[in-house]
């Protein structure tokens, strides 16, 4: 993507108007995040990275925490679009693979999504944070635990508003927790 990891950021760090058209592949099983724009963002304290108006056109493939825009993040994401396919085994999302206390707004996923183990969502594979005014229009291919049109695995602290899933979410028959918006909501 545009950046591998973002750590120790200063106040007001912004990634804006970026486009990725390349194929991103991480063959490392221990990779902490793989995304079309940024792999992993772990800002510290009250500092949050902002990812604004970015576009991913490339295919993104990795094992865990895989997203069309960002793999693993605490960022504030707005106005982003994913058109690329996103594939992985755990925490796969059209915008973010793993959202931890971050925010996604005004973002859309059009890319097809595939996961083999758990946590597949049109916007976020696994989420604790805020998702608002966002939509999934990508096809979801699942064989997993926790598959949702918006969020696969959601902690009960997740907050949502004005979210829409336009695609069918179909179970292979072996799946646990499949839903139009949320696949699996857990309390911790």
PDB file of C-alpha atoms in Angstrom:
ATOM      1  CA  UNK A   1       0.000   0.000   0.000  1.00  0.00           C
ATOM      2  CA  UNK A   2       0.987   3.586   0.535  1.00  0.00           C
ATOM      3  CA  UNK A   3       2.537   2.889   3.974  1.00  0.00           C
ATOM      4  CA  UNK A   4       3.365  -0.289   5.902  1.00  0.00           C
ATOM      5  CA  UNK A   5       3.065   0.906   9.519  1.00  0.00           C
ATOM      6  CA  UNK A   6       2.251   4.237  11.129  1.00  0.00           C
ATOM      7  CA  UNK A   7       3.525   4.543  14.715  1.00  0.00           C
ATOM      8  CA  UNK A   8       4.549   7.372  17.049  1.00  0.00           C
ATOM      9  CA  UNK A   9       2.541   9.909  15.048  1.00  0.00           C
ATOM     10  CA  UNK A  10       2.482  13.608  15.827  1.00  0.00           C
ATOM     11  CA  UNK A  11      -0.776  15.468  16.365  1.00  0.00           C
ATOM     12  CA  UNK A  12      -2.709  16.029  13.157  1.00  0.00           C
ATOM     13  CA  UNK A  13      -1.152  13.286  11.019  1.00  0.00           C
ATOM     14  CA  UNK A  14      -3.259  12.834   7.854  1.00  0.00           C
ATOM     15  CA  UNK A  15      -3.113  10.483   4.885  1.00  0.00           C
ATOM     16  CA  UNK A  16      -5.308  12.123   2.256  1.00  0.00           C
ATOM     17  CA  UNK A  17      -6.274  11.680  -1.409  1.00  0.00           C
ATOM     18  CA  UNK A  18      -4.118   8.580  -1.911  1.00  0.00           C
ATOM     19  CA  UNK A  19      -4.790   5.932  -4.552  1.00  0.00           C
ATOM     20  CA  UNK A  20      -3.445   2.390  -4.612  1.00  0.00           C
ATOM     21  CA  UNK A  21      -3.816   0.299  -7.762  1.00  0.00           C
ATOM     22  CA  UNK A  22      -1.152  -2.308  -6.962  1.00  0.00           C
ATOM     23  CA  UNK A  23      -1.705  -5.840  -5.712  1.00  0.00           C
ATOM     24  CA  UNK A  24      -0.705  -6.100  -2.029  1.00  0.00           C
ATOM     25  CA  UNK A  25       0.247  -9.545  -0.712  1.00  0.00           C
ATOM     26  CA  UNK A  26       1.685 -10.457   2.674  1.00  0.00           C
ATOM     27  CA  UNK A  27       2.874 -14.023   2.913  1.00  0.00           C
ATOM     28  CA  UNK A  28       3.955 -13.634   6.536  1.00  0.00           C
ATOM     29  CA  UNK A  29       1.651 -15.393   8.959  1.00  0.00           C
ATOM     30  CA  UNK A  30       2.698 -12.952  11.682  1.00  0.00           C
ATOM     31  CA  UNK A  31       1.899  -9.761   9.747  1.00  0.00           C
ATOM     32  CA  UNK A  32      -0.123  -7.498  12.053  1.00  0.00           C
ATOM     33  CA  UNK A  33      -1.991  -5.691   9.315  1.00  0.00           C
ATOM     34  CA  UNK A  34      -2.179  -5.473   5.543  1.00  0.00           C
ATOM     35  CA  UNK A  35      -4.167  -2.845   3.655  1.00  0.00           C
ATOM     36  CA  UNK A  36      -4.442  -1.122   0.307  1.00  0.00           C
ATOM     37  CA  UNK A  37      -3.473   2.260   1.794  1.00  0.00           C
ATOM     38  CA  UNK A  38      -1.812   1.394   5.128  1.00  0.00           C
ATOM     39  CA  UNK A  39      -0.983  -1.903   6.821  1.00  0.00           C
ATOM     40  CA  UNK A  40      -1.118  -1.029  10.501  1.00  0.00           C
ATOM     41  CA  UNK A  41      -1.755   2.185  12.422  1.00  0.00           C
ATOM     42  CA  UNK A  42      -1.245   2.174  16.140  1.00  0.00           C
ATOM     43  CA  UNK A  43      -1.269   5.787  17.198  1.00  0.00           C
ATOM     44  CA  UNK A  44      -0.659   6.242  20.894  1.00  0.00           C
ATOM     45  CA  UNK A  45      -2.678   8.125  23.484  1.00  0.00           C
ATOM     46  CA  UNK A  46      -5.105  10.730  22.212  1.00  0.00           C
ATOM     47  CA  UNK A  47      -3.352  11.117  18.843  1.00  0.00           C
ATOM     48  CA  UNK A  48      -5.302   9.607  15.956  1.00  0.00           C
ATOM     49  CA  UNK A  49      -4.242   9.200  12.373  1.00  0.00           C
ATOM     50  CA  UNK A  50      -6.776  10.499   9.865  1.00  0.00           C
ATOM     51  CA  UNK A  51      -7.239   8.658   6.575  1.00  0.00           C
ATOM     52  CA  UNK A  52      -9.355  10.803   4.250  1.00  0.00           C
ATOM     53  CA  UNK A  53     -10.679  10.450   0.716  1.00  0.00           C
ATOM     54  CA  UNK A  54      -8.441   7.515  -0.219  1.00  0.00           C
ATOM     55  CA  UNK A  55      -9.137   4.899  -2.893  1.00  0.00           C
ATOM     56  CA  UNK A  56      -7.964   1.302  -3.182  1.00  0.00           C
ATOM     57  CA  UNK A  57      -8.262  -0.392  -6.583  1.00  0.00           C
ATOM     58  CA  UNK A  58      -5.792  -3.225  -5.883  1.00  0.00           C
ATOM     59  CA  UNK A  59      -6.273  -6.773  -4.627  1.00  0.00           C
ATOM     60  CA  UNK A  60      -5.204  -7.162  -0.969  1.00  0.00           C
ATOM     61  CA  UNK A  61      -4.308 -10.642   0.347  1.00  0.00           C
ATOM     62  CA  UNK A  62      -2.848 -11.660   3.724  1.00  0.00           C
ATOM     63  CA  UNK A  63      -3.502 -13.980   6.651  1.00  0.00           C
ATOM     64  CA  UNK A  64      -4.998 -11.715   9.338  1.00  0.00           C
ATOM     65  CA  UNK A  65      -6.162  -8.105   9.795  1.00  0.00           C
ATOM     66  CA  UNK A  66      -6.700  -7.439   6.098  1.00  0.00           C
ATOM     67  CA  UNK A  67      -8.566  -4.390   4.781  1.00  0.00           C
ATOM     68  CA  UNK A  68      -9.160  -2.618   1.503  1.00  0.00           C
ATOM     69  CA  UNK A  69      -8.014   0.659   3.072  1.00  0.00           C
ATOM     70  CA  UNK A  70      -6.245  -0.380   6.312  1.00  0.00           C
ATOM     71  CA  UNK A  71      -5.442  -3.706   7.943  1.00  0.00           C
ATOM     72  CA  UNK A  72      -5.346  -2.844  11.661  1.00  0.00           C
ATOM     73  CA  UNK A  73      -6.194   0.643  12.925  1.00  0.00           C
ATOM     74  CA  UNK A  74      -7.278   3.157  15.565  1.00  0.00           C
ATOM     75  CA  UNK A  75      -7.647   5.816  12.839  1.00  0.00           C
ATOM     76  CA  UNK A  76     -10.431   8.180  11.899  1.00  0.00           C
ATOM     77  CA  UNK A  77     -11.350   7.081   8.370  1.00  0.00           C
ATOM     78  CA  UNK A  78     -13.657   9.169   6.184  1.00  0.00           C
ATOM     79  CA  UNK A  79     -14.637   9.352   2.547  1.00  0.00           C
ATOM     80  CA  UNK A  80     -12.686   6.235   1.563  1.00  0.00           C
ATOM     81  CA  UNK A  81     -13.623   3.743  -1.159  1.00  0.00           C
ATOM     82  CA  UNK A  82     -12.430   0.189  -1.738  1.00  0.00           C
ATOM     83  CA  UNK A  83     -12.940  -1.369  -5.181  1.00  0.00           C
ATOM     84  CA  UNK A  84     -10.383  -4.163  -4.826  1.00  0.00           C
ATOM     85  CA  UNK A  85     -10.903  -7.746  -3.685  1.00  0.00           C
ATOM     86  CA  UNK A  86      -9.799  -8.461  -0.110  1.00  0.00           C
ATOM     87  CA  UNK A  87      -8.857 -11.990   0.996  1.00  0.00           C
ATOM     88  CA  UNK A  88      -7.579 -13.512   4.252  1.00  0.00           C
ATOM     89  CA  UNK A  89      -8.292 -15.950   7.040  1.00  0.00           C
ATOM     90  CA  UNK A  90      -9.080 -13.689  10.047  1.00  0.00           C
ATOM     91  CA  UNK A  91     -10.449 -10.130  10.363  1.00  0.00           C
ATOM     92  CA  UNK A  92     -11.147  -9.219   6.751  1.00  0.00           C
ATOM     93  CA  UNK A  93     -13.031  -6.013   5.912  1.00  0.00           C
ATOM     94  CA  UNK A  94     -13.755  -3.903   2.869  1.00  0.00           C
ATOM     95  CA  UNK A  95     -12.471  -0.780   4.635  1.00  0.00           C
ATOM     96  CA  UNK A  96     -10.681  -2.082   7.792  1.00  0.00           C
ATOM     97  CA  UNK A  97      -9.719  -5.581   8.842  1.00  0.00           C
ATOM     98  CA  UNK A  98      -9.525  -4.737  12.565  1.00  0.00           C
ATOM     99  CA  UNK A  99     -10.920  -1.430  13.909  1.00  0.00           C
ATOM    100  CA  UNK A 100      -9.911  -0.711  17.518  1.00  0.00           C
ATOM    101  CA  UNK A 101     -11.489   2.403  19.055  1.00  0.00           C
ATOM    102  CA  UNK A 102     -11.441   4.114  15.664  1.00  0.00           C
ATOM    103  CA  UNK A 103     -14.116   5.657  13.458  1.00  0.00           C
ATOM    104  CA  UNK A 104     -15.237   4.920   9.909  1.00  0.00           C
ATOM    105  CA  UNK A 105     -17.609   7.340   8.185  1.00  0.00           C
ATOM    106  CA  UNK A 106     -18.789   8.178   4.671  1.00  0.00           C
ATOM    107  CA  UNK A 107     -16.966   5.148   3.258  1.00  0.00           C
ATOM    108  CA  UNK A 108     -18.049   2.476   0.757  1.00  0.00           C
ATOM    109  CA  UNK A 109     -16.825  -0.994  -0.115  1.00  0.00           C
ATOM    110  CA  UNK A 110     -17.467  -2.334  -3.632  1.00  0.00           C
ATOM    111  CA  UNK A 111     -14.790  -5.050  -3.563  1.00  0.00           C
ATOM    112  CA  UNK A 112     -15.444  -8.745  -3.162  1.00  0.00           C
ATOM    113  CA  UNK A 113     -14.451 -10.201   0.213  1.00  0.00           C
ATOM    114  CA  UNK A 114     -13.276 -13.713   1.113  1.00  0.00           C
ATOM    115  CA  UNK A 115     -12.318 -15.167   4.507  1.00  0.00           C
ATOM    116  CA  UNK A 116     -11.629 -18.704   5.660  1.00  0.00           C
ATOM    117  CA  UNK A 117     -11.585 -18.583   9.477  1.00  0.00           C
ATOM    118  CA  UNK A 118     -13.420 -15.748  11.277  1.00  0.00           C
ATOM    119  CA  UNK A 119     -14.410 -12.096  11.149  1.00  0.00           C
ATOM    120  CA  UNK A 120     -15.615 -10.956   7.724  1.00  0.00           C
ATOM    121  CA  UNK A 121     -17.471  -7.675   7.243  1.00  0.00           C
ATOM    122  CA  UNK A 122     -18.315  -5.426   4.326  1.00  0.00           C
ATOM    123  CA  UNK A 123     -16.871  -2.457   6.232  1.00  0.00           C
ATOM    124  CA  UNK A 124     -14.876  -4.036   9.118  1.00  0.00           C
ATOM    125  CA  UNK A 125     -13.931  -7.630   9.851  1.00  0.00           C
ATOM    126  CA  UNK A 126     -13.820  -7.025  13.614  1.00  0.00           C
ATOM    127  CA  UNK A 127     -14.763  -3.718  15.222  1.00  0.00           C
ATOM    128  CA  UNK A 128     -14.764  -1.816  18.488  1.00  0.00           C
ATOM    129  CA  UNK A 129     -15.462   1.800  17.621  1.00  0.00           C
ATOM    130  CA  UNK A 130     -17.840   3.870  15.500  1.00  0.00           C
ATOM    131  CA  UNK A 131     -19.121   3.102  12.013  1.00  0.00           C
ATOM    132  CA  UNK A 132     -21.517   5.609  10.479  1.00  0.00           C
ATOM    133  CA  UNK A 133     -22.886   6.727   7.134  1.00  0.00           C
ATOM    134  CA  UNK A 134     -21.140   3.866   5.327  1.00  0.00           C
ATOM    135  CA  UNK A 135     -22.220   1.100   2.959  1.00  0.00           C
ATOM    136  CA  UNK A 136     -21.181  -2.280   1.626  1.00  0.00           C
ATOM    137  CA  UNK A 137     -21.909  -3.096  -2.015  1.00  0.00           C
ATOM    138  CA  UNK A 138     -19.294  -5.860  -2.334  1.00  0.00           C
ATOM    139  CA  UNK A 139     -19.988  -9.576  -2.617  1.00  0.00           C
ATOM    140  CA  UNK A 140     -19.224 -11.514   0.556  1.00  0.00           C
ATOM    141  CA  UNK A 141     -17.800 -15.033   0.202  1.00  0.00           C
ATOM    142  CA  UNK A 142     -17.689 -16.703   3.574  1.00  0.00           C
ATOM    143  CA  UNK A 143     -16.900 -19.973   5.237  1.00  0.00           C
ATOM    144  CA  UNK A 144     -16.455 -18.664   8.714  1.00  0.00           C
ATOM    145  CA  UNK A 145     -17.610 -17.666  12.167  1.00  0.00           C
ATOM    146  CA  UNK A 146     -18.850 -14.101  12.271  1.00  0.00           C
ATOM    147  CA  UNK A 147     -19.852 -12.803   8.852  1.00  0.00           C
ATOM    148  CA  UNK A 148     -21.838  -9.597   8.475  1.00  0.00           C
ATOM    149  CA  UNK A 149     -22.739  -7.197   5.710  1.00  0.00           C
ATOM    150  CA  UNK A 150     -21.162  -4.367   7.738  1.00  0.00           C
ATOM    151  CA  UNK A 151     -19.199  -5.985  10.626  1.00  0.00           C
ATOM    152  CA  UNK A 152     -18.248  -9.636  11.071  1.00  0.00           C
ATOM    153  CA  UNK A 153     -17.313  -9.607  14.754  1.00  0.00           C
ATOM    154  CA  UNK A 154     -18.568  -6.661  16.813  1.00  0.00           C
ATOM    155  CA  UNK A 155     -17.811  -5.912  20.428  1.00  0.00           C
ATOM    156  CA  UNK A 156     -20.882  -4.570  22.164  1.00  0.00           C
ATOM    157  CA  UNK A 157     -19.059  -1.228  22.445  1.00  0.00           C
ATOM    158  CA  UNK A 158     -19.342  -0.715  18.681  1.00  0.00           C
ATOM    159  CA  UNK A 159     -21.622   2.204  17.738  1.00  0.00           C
ATOM    160  CA  UNK A 160     -23.340   2.483  14.378  1.00  0.00           C
ATOM    161  CA  UNK A 161     -25.585   4.936  12.554  1.00  0.00           C
ATOM    162  CA  UNK A 162     -26.853   5.166   8.978  1.00  0.00           C
ATOM    163  CA  UNK A 163     -25.184   1.968   7.758  1.00  0.00           C
ATOM    164  CA  UNK A 164     -26.420  -0.022   4.756  1.00  0.00           C
ATOM    165  CA  UNK A 165     -25.547  -3.415   3.309  1.00  0.00           C
ATOM    166  CA  UNK A 166     -26.714  -3.887  -0.289  1.00  0.00           C
ATOM    167  CA  UNK A 167     -25.481  -7.468  -0.728  1.00  0.00           C
ATOM    168  CA  UNK A 168     -26.826 -10.848   0.327  1.00  0.00           C
ATOM    169  CA  UNK A 169     -24.887 -12.592   3.078  1.00  0.00           C
ATOM    170  CA  UNK A 170     -25.092 -16.332   2.509  1.00  0.00           C
ATOM    171  CA  UNK A 171     -24.016 -19.111   4.810  1.00  0.00           C
ATOM    172  CA  UNK A 172     -22.221 -22.225   3.600  1.00  0.00           C
ATOM    173  CA  UNK A 173     -24.099 -24.197   6.225  1.00  0.00           C
ATOM    174  CA  UNK A 174     -21.090 -24.584   8.546  1.00  0.00           C
ATOM    175  CA  UNK A 175     -20.990 -20.929   9.580  1.00  0.00           C
ATOM    176  CA  UNK A 176     -21.846 -19.542  13.002  1.00  0.00           C
ATOM    177  CA  UNK A 177     -23.122 -15.988  13.225  1.00  0.00           C
ATOM    178  CA  UNK A 178     -24.185 -14.702   9.816  1.00  0.00           C
ATOM    179  CA  UNK A 179     -26.210 -11.493   9.465  1.00  0.00           C
ATOM    180  CA  UNK A 180     -27.140  -8.717   7.092  1.00  0.00           C
ATOM    181  CA  UNK A 181     -25.440  -6.062   9.247  1.00  0.00           C
ATOM    182  CA  UNK A 182     -23.581  -7.927  12.021  1.00  0.00           C
ATOM    183  CA  UNK A 183     -22.392 -11.507  12.052  1.00  0.00           C
ATOM    184  CA  UNK A 184     -21.512 -11.989  15.692  1.00  0.00           C
ATOM    185  CA  UNK A 185     -21.796  -9.577  18.615  1.00  0.00           C
ATOM    186  CA  UNK A 186     -19.817 -10.439  21.722  1.00  0.00           C
ATOM    187  CA  UNK A 187     -19.848  -8.782  25.120  1.00  0.00           C
ATOM    188  CA  UNK A 188     -16.087  -8.550  25.748  1.00  0.00           C
TER     189      UNK A 188
END
